[in-house]
């Protein structure tokens, strides 16, 4: 590590000072993998997992591929991140399958948990600060630490491309920093290749379900603490259904970079000197990160409940069980035609499958006289204010949305096309494409849409809908088939909450803001605005209350230059708004 | 050739020098080969004695393989390998373990032969495209000219795999239309002048050992192509003992130069692996590097003065000063110009007294990493012996058939990782022994164990026969080649590993049935890096176009080298084989500079071999 400190005398500190600082950083960061701790963890976890889950399903051919990959080249595991369970489960599985245990990049917030932080450390976690933008020394120590472990083939490195747990169960826009770090030893010729293994982890019921919904509604996330964890013991008594872990095909960094990265650009600097990725490299990393997240999405195992949740959200007034069964079956076929990885019990009747799912998620539903509706079940004892009632309902809706969100990637492209068809001025293909492209651009903070893939996505959407007999794509025109109406209607309502949500945000920016809105004030202010609309009966869409949606909308408006960020304040440019 | 290892006292050396002075010039047996009286006005004190390479080289050398016709590897009826002829130390020896190594490494089988076409089919050679007035003017000027198909075919190739492979199959591509043999500088001036006048394409030809497709006739060339064979310009014109320089005609081949200097008590110390056949002019034109460069330097360090005939006239410096500050060194336009600017005719070289004492050595390391670390330390302390080379494990295993395994005693070493460094020390006896101790002490710090003089010497001997081994392989469906690069120290290991792995992977992807031999060695050390050599060979049974596969793999390997911080070439040159990477290697501006020099010096592209640029 000494070489880092030598390279980082930017502040004019003495070498010893920097070295000492670096070693402090290292102490704070480093894992201390200990087999005894791991064994203890495995023992406790197997107990816990058995109580929590009915089953944990793993694709064993994926495990075999991983076994192979580990022998060939250093491996980087890239699991999706939906729950704290993710990395515990990963380590547990690798231990059980006799694979080398990974070292895991974990957020610093864990470390502050007394005892548990140290336990995690001893089971292979190393800790990184959530933000260290300007701290070059920290970055240098950190990246050298990771690269050294990778180069030495010490253990597989595991980190989350999405950077943090997705509170909405939609995949998050990936971060490229760590990806760059693990690819750099290949770029610099220190490794022949690196295998990236995307892992998709899905839950039939997420432990943090209502916690996330509350957080999105502005009830702050409790700081990670040991006592908090003990309270979480309550969750141990509940049924969380099954859990699915899918190990994807290893992606070779070498083949990923072929023709895209000129490795000789690293020839002119000593390799120990950190180098900022060039514009080309940055673009490549971004593209690669998106593709990896899409692989995660595609391999995500979906349960029938995901379909049911989608339908229930589209019917806020509830549905009859019979029509729910009918529509679920219809949706199931649509999803399969679009390539969804659906785990549908083959031998069971549709109604049987549905009642099972409803039972598992009964806390989000009310079922009476053959009628199902999303609703607050554990109603508060004391009569609450109208605002509180809205929030209670919103928690249910957002919880439910987190299941629908799991299947969004399947419907996303056709849904964008469906909305584009509705809003385009004509049936002309280029008009529809322009609309599609606009929507795609607008929602690129919301969903995983690979930058630059616009045409490809459009063609994919056309192809899927054509195959389904919904559209006819002629040379210059796109025409809806007679039988296509219901599919298009369904698809556009999939995007409806997002369209409404973005409209609310833009209306807020147009109507309510003064010139000097600060970033901090933005979320609470929009939430209030939406709340008022709901209370006034002018808005039915509870998802507009989600801070995730609001943040994404603002980021999109900034990106589209509808809104400008000035120093620490937002200045609103009213003319620029398009919606 | 490598026999001068025995110790010799200074008295003996003195005697030898005197003997050299007294030696009579032997009668030339072959009148046609006798040096013609030359019109050159260069001062010639005591022109030295030597028989140059015969004009009809095919009489002593293979037309479709490496080296002398009488020396070749073959598997005899008992299936034992032997090396024929009398020229080498290995000649006449039986090598019992070569068969096992050969079959084991390549999956080859002695039953499966792929013999070469026995003789050149003259009808396959296209009739010469002659520029009659030019030929007549040449003859009028008294120059020796040939249109004989054998002569022309011999000068149409170097020793790239694809070139030799095509010859073995009897496939002949574009060949020079005329061969001309100048015998001195002024002959060359005349030829170049006539070439400009009649607009023919000249391709200088020295030893013919190119491995960069440099001698291939460009397909797109429509003019008459004339091969200018420098072999008859092979005299040492003078030796200056006060300044320790020798002025030599550029056509002389390495072994003749060294032998003749040795007779006078001197040497150049320039010993590239091809020195039996490669010429002084060729060394200059490719920026050659010699095995003992640690003491004597590479060719650019050895030359004091170069004379080159270009279409614009003769380029040379006005004095023999050891160093000049007169703008960019014009020698560096000539060094590495690969025959694109003119013909190097005469060179003044530094010479040294023959070293009093020579000693070989070898060190075995537990693995390649340790070996490289040791070489790096030796370079850091600037105590590299005349030569130090490190072979990796694959080469070590190949070498075993020669090493006769004294190494069994090293139980602590894993034979799958062992590697060996071979060493050559030169100088006065006391210093050599001291130096040897210093190097062995360093080696010991990296786990190296001294493994004896004999093993070291055999290692160097292998260098000269390895090219013959390729011909043996080609008799049994095995093709291969070597290529080289230079790279900073910190990247040596990574580069070796990545390139070797890339080769294995590419072979697999392209349908090569058996894992290839993919091996590397560090052959030169510098302050800031090392020269790395790769040997790569595979069994091509089952492939429809093995040469194409070979070329694709070599191409990929070169890409890998460049991506890992290696250079395009350390000493083989660019030729036409590596041209596509020139711009990337020297930048657009750099390439433009070279092009503008070419444009000025040779606007008609008389030297039209199309190498380099």
PDB file of N, CA and C in Angstrom, chain A residues 186-241:
ATOM      1  N   UNK A 186      -7.563  -6.035 -15.777  1.00  0.00           N
ATOM      2  CA  UNK A 186      -7.559  -6.576 -17.142  1.00  0.00           C
ATOM      3  C   UNK A 186      -7.070  -5.521 -18.136  1.00  0.00           C
ATOM      4  N   UNK A 187      -7.618  -4.311 -18.027  1.00  0.00           N
ATOM      5  CA  UNK A 187      -7.198  -3.250 -18.950  1.00  0.00           C
ATOM      6  C   UNK A 187      -5.681  -3.102 -18.926  1.00  0.00           C
ATOM      7  N   UNK A 188      -5.105  -3.197 -17.734  1.00  0.00           N
ATOM      8  CA  UNK A 188      -3.674  -2.955 -17.588  1.00  0.00           C
ATOM      9  C   UNK A 188      -2.842  -4.220 -17.800  1.00  0.00           C
ATOM     10  N   UNK A 189      -3.477  -5.284 -18.196  1.00  0.00           N
ATOM     11  CA  UNK A 189      -2.733  -6.500 -18.517  1.00  0.00           C
ATOM     12  C   UNK A 189      -2.305  -7.305 -17.300  1.00  0.00           C
ATOM     13  N   UNK A 190      -2.766  -6.900 -16.117  1.00  0.00           N
ATOM     14  CA  UNK A 190      -2.340  -7.640 -14.923  1.00  0.00           C
ATOM     15  C   UNK A 190      -3.063  -8.975 -14.809  1.00  0.00           C
ATOM     16  N   UNK A 191      -4.208  -9.080 -15.454  1.00  0.00           N
ATOM     17  CA  UNK A 191      -4.945 -10.330 -15.476  1.00  0.00           C
ATOM     18  C   UNK A 191      -5.314 -10.647 -16.915  1.00  0.00           C
ATOM     19  N   UNK A 192      -5.322 -11.941 -17.230  1.00  0.00           N
ATOM     20  CA  UNK A 192      -5.684 -12.305 -18.599  1.00  0.00           C
ATOM     21  C   UNK A 192      -7.160 -12.027 -18.842  1.00  0.00           C
ATOM     22  N   UNK A 193      -7.940 -12.259 -17.825  1.00  0.00           N
ATOM     23  CA  UNK A 193      -9.370 -12.036 -17.968  1.00  0.00           C
ATOM     24  C   UNK A 193      -9.998 -11.976 -16.584  1.00  0.00           C
ATOM     25  N   UNK A 194     -11.186 -11.428 -16.520  1.00  0.00           N
ATOM     26  CA  UNK A 194     -11.967 -11.422 -15.294  1.00  0.00           C
ATOM     27  C   UNK A 194     -13.361 -11.909 -15.668  1.00  0.00           C
ATOM     28  N   UNK A 195     -13.907 -12.816 -14.883  1.00  0.00           N
ATOM     29  CA  UNK A 195     -15.269 -13.285 -15.141  1.00  0.00           C
ATOM     30  C   UNK A 195     -16.262 -12.534 -14.274  1.00  0.00           C
ATOM     31  N   UNK A 196     -17.217 -11.902 -14.906  1.00  0.00           N
ATOM     32  CA  UNK A 196     -18.275 -11.225 -14.164  1.00  0.00           C
ATOM     33  C   UNK A 196     -19.486 -12.155 -14.145  1.00  0.00           C
ATOM     34  N   UNK A 197     -19.987 -12.415 -12.964  1.00  0.00           N
ATOM     35  CA  UNK A 197     -21.130 -13.316 -12.866  1.00  0.00           C
ATOM     36  C   UNK A 197     -22.328 -12.562 -12.297  1.00  0.00           C
ATOM     37  N   UNK A 198     -23.269 -12.189 -13.168  1.00  0.00           N
ATOM     38  CA  UNK A 198     -24.467 -11.539 -12.649  1.00  0.00           C
ATOM     39  C   UNK A 198     -25.330 -12.551 -11.908  1.00  0.00           C
ATOM     40  N   UNK A 199     -25.829 -12.159 -10.763  1.00  0.00           N
ATOM     41  CA  UNK A 199     -26.664 -13.052  -9.968  1.00  0.00           C
ATOM     42  C   UNK A 199     -27.985 -12.341  -9.721  1.00  0.00           C
ATOM     43  N   UNK A 200     -29.076 -13.035 -10.013  1.00  0.00           N
ATOM     44  CA  UNK A 200     -30.391 -12.424  -9.806  1.00  0.00           C
ATOM     45  C   UNK A 200     -31.024 -13.054  -8.587  1.00  0.00           C
ATOM     46  N   UNK A 201     -31.314 -12.228  -7.617  1.00  0.00           N
ATOM     47  CA  UNK A 201     -31.926 -12.751  -6.391  1.00  0.00           C
ATOM     48  C   UNK A 201     -33.333 -12.177  -6.297  1.00  0.00           C
ATOM     49  N   UNK A 202     -34.311 -13.055  -6.229  1.00  0.00           N
ATOM     50  CA  UNK A 202     -35.670 -12.530  -6.088  1.00  0.00           C
ATOM     51  C   UNK A 202     -36.374 -13.198  -4.915  1.00  0.00           C
ATOM     52  N   UNK A 203     -37.325 -12.480  -4.362  1.00  0.00           N
ATOM     53  CA  UNK A 203     -38.033 -12.928  -3.171  1.00  0.00           C
ATOM     54  C   UNK A 203     -39.524 -12.972  -3.489  1.00  0.00           C
ATOM     55  N   UNK A 204     -40.150 -14.014  -3.024  1.00  0.00           N
ATOM     56  CA  UNK A 204     -41.595 -14.050  -3.201  1.00  0.00           C
ATOM     57  C   UNK A 204     -42.212 -12.956  -2.334  1.00  0.00           C
ATOM     58  N   UNK A 205     -41.631 -12.778  -1.154  1.00  0.00           N
ATOM     59  CA  UNK A 205     -42.051 -11.664  -0.310  1.00  0.00           C
ATOM     60  C   UNK A 205     -40.798 -11.067   0.310  1.00  0.00           C
ATOM     61  N   UNK A 206     -40.671  -9.766   0.175  1.00  0.00           N
ATOM     62  CA  UNK A 206     -39.443  -9.119   0.630  1.00  0.00           C
ATOM     63  C   UNK A 206     -39.552  -8.756   2.107  1.00  0.00           C
ATOM     64  N   UNK A 207     -38.501  -9.031   2.846  1.00  0.00           N
ATOM     65  CA  UNK A 207     -38.517  -8.769   4.274  1.00  0.00           C
ATOM     66  C   UNK A 207     -38.777  -7.307   4.582  1.00  0.00           C
ATOM     67  N   UNK A 208     -38.136  -6.443   3.788  1.00  0.00           N
ATOM     68  CA  UNK A 208     -38.192  -5.020   4.081  1.00  0.00           C
ATOM     69  C   UNK A 208     -39.371  -4.313   3.429  1.00  0.00           C
ATOM     70  N   UNK A 209     -40.316  -5.118   2.878  1.00  0.00           N
ATOM     71  CA  UNK A 209     -41.418  -4.599   2.080  1.00  0.00           C
ATOM     72  C   UNK A 209     -42.022  -3.286   2.583  1.00  0.00           C
ATOM     73  N   UNK A 210     -42.630  -3.305   3.788  1.00  0.00           N
ATOM     74  CA  UNK A 210     -43.333  -2.107   4.236  1.00  0.00           C
ATOM     75  C   UNK A 210     -42.336  -1.041   4.699  1.00  0.00           C
ATOM     76  N   UNK A 211     -41.168  -1.496   5.149  1.00  0.00           N
ATOM     77  CA  UNK A 211     -40.104  -0.562   5.524  1.00  0.00           C
ATOM     78  C   UNK A 211     -39.745   0.334   4.349  1.00  0.00           C
ATOM     79  N   UNK A 212     -39.597  -0.289   3.198  1.00  0.00           N
ATOM     80  CA  UNK A 212     -39.254   0.458   1.991  1.00  0.00           C
ATOM     81  C   UNK A 212     -40.361   1.445   1.643  1.00  0.00           C
ATOM     82  N   UNK A 213     -41.592   0.947   1.690  1.00  0.00           N
ATOM     83  CA  UNK A 213     -42.714   1.815   1.318  1.00  0.00           C
ATOM     84  C   UNK A 213     -42.737   3.038   2.227  1.00  0.00           C
ATOM     85  N   UNK A 214     -42.542   2.815   3.538  1.00  0.00           N
ATOM     86  CA  UNK A 214     -42.544   3.942   4.477  1.00  0.00           C
ATOM     87  C   UNK A 214     -41.419   4.909   4.144  1.00  0.00           C
ATOM     88  N   UNK A 215     -40.251   4.334   3.818  1.00  0.00           N
ATOM     89  CA  UNK A 215     -39.104   5.173   3.496  1.00  0.00           C
ATOM     90  C   UNK A 215     -39.401   6.038   2.271  1.00  0.00           C
ATOM     91  N   UNK A 216     -40.033   5.435   1.290  1.00  0.00           N
ATOM     92  CA  UNK A 216     -40.356   6.178   0.063  1.00  0.00           C
ATOM     93  C   UNK A 216     -41.354   7.291   0.336  1.00  0.00           C
ATOM     94  N   UNK A 217     -42.125   7.090   1.402  1.00  0.00           N
ATOM     95  CA  UNK A 217     -43.124   8.096   1.735  1.00  0.00           C
ATOM     96  C   UNK A 217     -42.589   9.128   2.711  1.00  0.00           C
ATOM     97  N   UNK A 218     -41.316   9.002   3.030  1.00  0.00           N
ATOM     98  CA  UNK A 218     -40.694  10.048   3.826  1.00  0.00           C
ATOM     99  C   UNK A 218     -40.536   9.732   5.290  1.00  0.00           C
ATOM    100  N   UNK A 219     -40.906   8.534   5.675  1.00  0.00           N
ATOM    101  CA  UNK A 219     -40.625   8.126   7.046  1.00  0.00           C
ATOM    102  C   UNK A 219     -39.191   7.615   7.035  1.00  0.00           C
ATOM    103  N   UNK A 220     -38.275   8.323   7.687  1.00  0.00           N
ATOM    104  CA  UNK A 220     -36.862   8.041   7.470  1.00  0.00           C
ATOM    105  C   UNK A 220     -36.475   6.631   7.892  1.00  0.00           C
ATOM    106  N   UNK A 221     -35.470   6.120   7.205  1.00  0.00           N
ATOM    107  CA  UNK A 221     -34.946   4.779   7.450  1.00  0.00           C
ATOM    108  C   UNK A 221     -34.223   4.791   8.785  1.00  0.00           C
ATOM    109  N   UNK A 222     -34.572   3.874   9.671  1.00  0.00           N
ATOM    110  CA  UNK A 222     -33.874   3.862  10.958  1.00  0.00           C
ATOM    111  C   UNK A 222     -32.413   3.514  10.720  1.00  0.00           C
ATOM    112  N   UNK A 223     -31.562   4.197  11.463  1.00  0.00           N
ATOM    113  CA  UNK A 223     -30.144   3.928  11.299  1.00  0.00           C
ATOM    114  C   UNK A 223     -29.864   2.477  11.684  1.00  0.00           C
ATOM    115  N   UNK A 224     -29.026   1.828  10.908  1.00  0.00           N
ATOM    116  CA  UNK A 224     -28.727   0.427  11.189  1.00  0.00           C
ATOM    117  C   UNK A 224     -28.155   0.311  12.610  1.00  0.00           C
ATOM    118  N   UNK A 225     -28.819  -0.429  13.438  1.00  0.00           N
ATOM    119  CA  UNK A 225     -28.251  -0.616  14.778  1.00  0.00           C
ATOM    120  C   UNK A 225     -28.568  -2.023  15.231  1.00  0.00           C
ATOM    121  N   UNK A 226     -27.810  -2.476  16.195  1.00  0.00           N
ATOM    122  CA  UNK A 226     -27.974  -3.853  16.626  1.00  0.00           C
ATOM    123  C   UNK A 226     -29.349  -4.056  17.258  1.00  0.00           C
ATOM    124  N   UNK A 227     -29.795  -3.044  17.995  1.00  0.00           N
ATOM    125  CA  UNK A 227     -31.095  -3.223  18.637  1.00  0.00           C
ATOM    126  C   UNK A 227     -32.202  -3.285  17.591  1.00  0.00           C
ATOM    127  N   UNK A 228     -31.995  -2.500  16.515  1.00  0.00           N
ATOM    128  CA  UNK A 228     -32.955  -2.558  15.419  1.00  0.00           C
ATOM    129  C   UNK A 228     -33.034  -3.954  14.836  1.00  0.00           C
ATOM    130  N   UNK A 229     -31.889  -4.564  14.787  1.00  0.00           N
ATOM    131  CA  UNK A 229     -31.836  -5.899  14.224  1.00  0.00           C
ATOM    132  C   UNK A 229     -32.566  -6.890  15.120  1.00  0.00           C
ATOM    133  N   UNK A 230     -32.431  -6.663  16.430  1.00  0.00           N
ATOM    134  CA  UNK A 230     -33.089  -7.566  17.358  1.00  0.00           C
ATOM    135  C   UNK A 230     -34.601  -7.462  17.215  1.00  0.00           C
ATOM    136  N   UNK A 231     -35.075  -6.212  17.031  1.00  0.00           N
ATOM    137  CA  UNK A 231     -36.508  -6.048  16.820  1.00  0.00           C
ATOM    138  C   UNK A 231     -36.941  -6.777  15.551  1.00  0.00           C
ATOM    139  N   UNK A 232     -36.006  -6.795  14.624  1.00  0.00           N
ATOM    140  CA  UNK A 232     -36.326  -7.449  13.364  1.00  0.00           C
ATOM    141  C   UNK A 232     -36.578  -8.933  13.563  1.00  0.00           C
ATOM    142  N   UNK A 233     -36.306  -9.405  14.747  1.00  0.00           N
ATOM    143  CA  UNK A 233     -36.583 -10.816  15.037  1.00  0.00           C
ATOM    144  C   UNK A 233     -38.045 -11.153  14.795  1.00  0.00           C
ATOM    145  N   UNK A 234     -38.865 -10.106  14.926  1.00  0.00           N
ATOM    146  CA  UNK A 234     -40.278 -10.308  14.679  1.00  0.00           C
ATOM    147  C   UNK A 234     -40.500 -10.929  13.297  1.00  0.00           C
ATOM    148  N   UNK A 235     -39.668 -10.475  12.355  1.00  0.00           N
ATOM    149  CA  UNK A 235     -39.861 -10.978  11.002  1.00  0.00           C
ATOM    150  C   UNK A 235     -39.649 -12.487  10.934  1.00  0.00           C
ATOM    151  N   UNK A 236     -38.899 -12.998  11.909  1.00  0.00           N
ATOM    152  CA  UNK A 236     -38.592 -14.423  11.860  1.00  0.00           C
ATOM    153  C   UNK A 236     -39.843 -15.280  11.993  1.00  0.00           C
ATOM    154  N   UNK A 237     -40.872 -14.699  12.559  1.00  0.00           N
ATOM    155  CA  UNK A 237     -42.063 -15.520  12.775  1.00  0.00           C
ATOM    156  C   UNK A 237     -43.004 -15.488  11.582  1.00  0.00           C
ATOM    157  N   UNK A 238     -42.629 -14.715  10.543  1.00  0.00           N
ATOM    158  CA  UNK A 238     -43.535 -14.622   9.405  1.00  0.00           C
ATOM    159  C   UNK A 238     -43.100 -15.528   8.248  1.00  0.00           C
ATOM    160  N   UNK A 239     -44.016 -15.699   7.316  1.00  0.00           N
ATOM    161  CA  UNK A 239     -43.755 -16.551   6.163  1.00  0.00           C
ATOM    162  C   UNK A 239     -43.399 -15.672   4.974  1.00  0.00           C
ATOM    163  N   UNK A 240     -42.232 -15.891   4.440  1.00  0.00           N
ATOM    164  CA  UNK A 240     -41.795 -15.064   3.315  1.00  0.00           C
ATOM    165  C   UNK A 240     -41.744 -15.847   2.008  1.00  0.00           C
ATOM    166  N   UNK A 241     -42.398 -16.959   1.981  1.00  0.00           N
ATOM    167  CA  UNK A 241     -42.473 -17.711   0.733  1.00  0.00           C
ATOM    168  C   UNK A 241     -41.123 -18.254   0.309  1.00  0.00           C
TER     169      UNK A 241
END
